[in-house]
Amino acid sequence: MNSDIWERSIELIDCDDRFRTVKNTREAVAFLMTSWPGHKGPAYAAARKACLRALEGEKPDIDPQTAFIAAAEESGILRAN
C-alpha cells in the first residue's frame, strides 16, 4: 500500500491556481510536506499521519487516500470533478 497507485487520482488547485494531480501515497506525502498551500488543520494532520504510516509499512487508522481528500476539502484546494 505504501506507494501503489490509487484507484482514483486526486486533483487539486495550488496557490497559483494551477491544477495538480496526486496519484499515490508517496506523491501525497511529498505534497503534504513541501507544497501544501492551504490550512493545516486536523484533517491535514490526520492525512500526514496516515500517509507516513502507510509508507513505513504500518497499517494507518484511516485510508491514506480518504484522509488526503478530507484534508484537501478542509483546505479548499480539492478540485471538483
Coordinates of C-alpha atoms in Angstrom, one line a residue:
M1 CA 0.0 0.0 0.0
N2 CA 3.0 2.3 0.5
S3 CA 3.2 3.8 -2.9
D4 CA 0.7 1.9 -5.0
I5 CA -1.3 4.0 -7.5
W6 CA -4.7 5.0 -6.0
E7 CA -7.9 3.8 -7.6
R8 CA -8.7 7.5 -8.4
S9 CA -6.3 10.4 -8.8
I10 CA -6.9 13.4 -6.7
E11 CA -7.0 16.8 -8.5
L12 CA -6.0 19.9 -6.5
I13 CA -5.7 23.6 -7.2
D14 CA -2.5 25.0 -5.8
C15 CA -1.8 28.6 -4.6
D16 CA -1.1 29.8 -8.2
D17 CA -4.4 28.4 -9.4
R18 CA -2.7 25.6 -11.3
F19 CA -4.0 22.1 -11.2
R20 CA -2.0 19.4 -9.5
T21 CA -2.7 15.6 -9.6
V22 CA -1.8 13.3 -6.8
K23 CA -1.9 9.6 -7.8
N24 CA -0.4 7.7 -4.8
T25 CA 0.6 7.8 -1.2
R26 CA 4.2 8.8 -2.0
E27 CA 3.0 11.8 -4.0
A28 CA 0.6 12.7 -1.3
V29 CA 3.4 12.8 1.4
A30 CA 5.6 14.9 -0.9
F31 CA 2.7 17.4 -1.5
L32 CA 1.7 17.5 2.2
M33 CA 5.3 18.1 3.3
T34 CA 6.5 20.6 0.6
S35 CA 3.7 22.1 -1.3
W36 CA 0.6 22.3 0.8
P37 CA -0.9 25.7 0.2
G38 CA -3.9 25.5 2.4
H39 CA -4.9 25.5 6.1
K40 CA -3.0 22.8 8.1
G41 CA -5.9 21.8 10.4
P42 CA -6.9 18.5 12.0
A43 CA -7.6 16.8 8.6
Y44 CA -4.1 17.8 7.4
A45 CA -2.6 16.2 10.4
A46 CA -4.6 13.0 10.0
A47 CA -3.7 12.8 6.3
R48 CA 0.0 13.3 7.0
K49 CA 0.0 10.7 9.8
A50 CA -1.9 8.1 7.6
C51 CA 0.3 8.6 4.6
L52 CA 3.5 8.4 6.6
R53 CA 2.4 5.3 8.4
A54 CA 1.5 3.7 5.1
L55 CA 4.9 4.5 3.6
E56 CA 6.6 3.0 6.7
G57 CA 4.7 -0.2 6.1
E58 CA 2.3 0.2 9.0
K59 CA -1.5 0.0 8.8
P60 CA -2.8 3.5 9.3
D61 CA -6.0 4.2 11.3
I62 CA -7.6 5.7 8.2
D63 CA -7.1 5.1 4.5
P64 CA -4.4 7.5 3.2
Q65 CA -6.4 8.5 0.1
T66 CA -9.6 9.1 2.2
A67 CA -7.5 11.2 4.7
F68 CA -5.8 13.2 1.9
I69 CA -9.2 14.0 0.3
A70 CA -10.6 15.2 3.6
A71 CA -7.5 17.4 4.2
A72 CA -7.9 18.9 0.7
E73 CA -11.6 19.6 1.3
E74 CA -10.8 21.2 4.6
S75 CA -8.3 23.5 3.0
G76 CA -10.4 24.3 0.0
I77 CA -7.9 23.0 -2.6
L78 CA -9.8 20.0 -3.8
R79 CA -10.8 20.4 -7.5
A80 CA -14.4 19.4 -8.1
N81 CA -14.7 16.8 -10.8

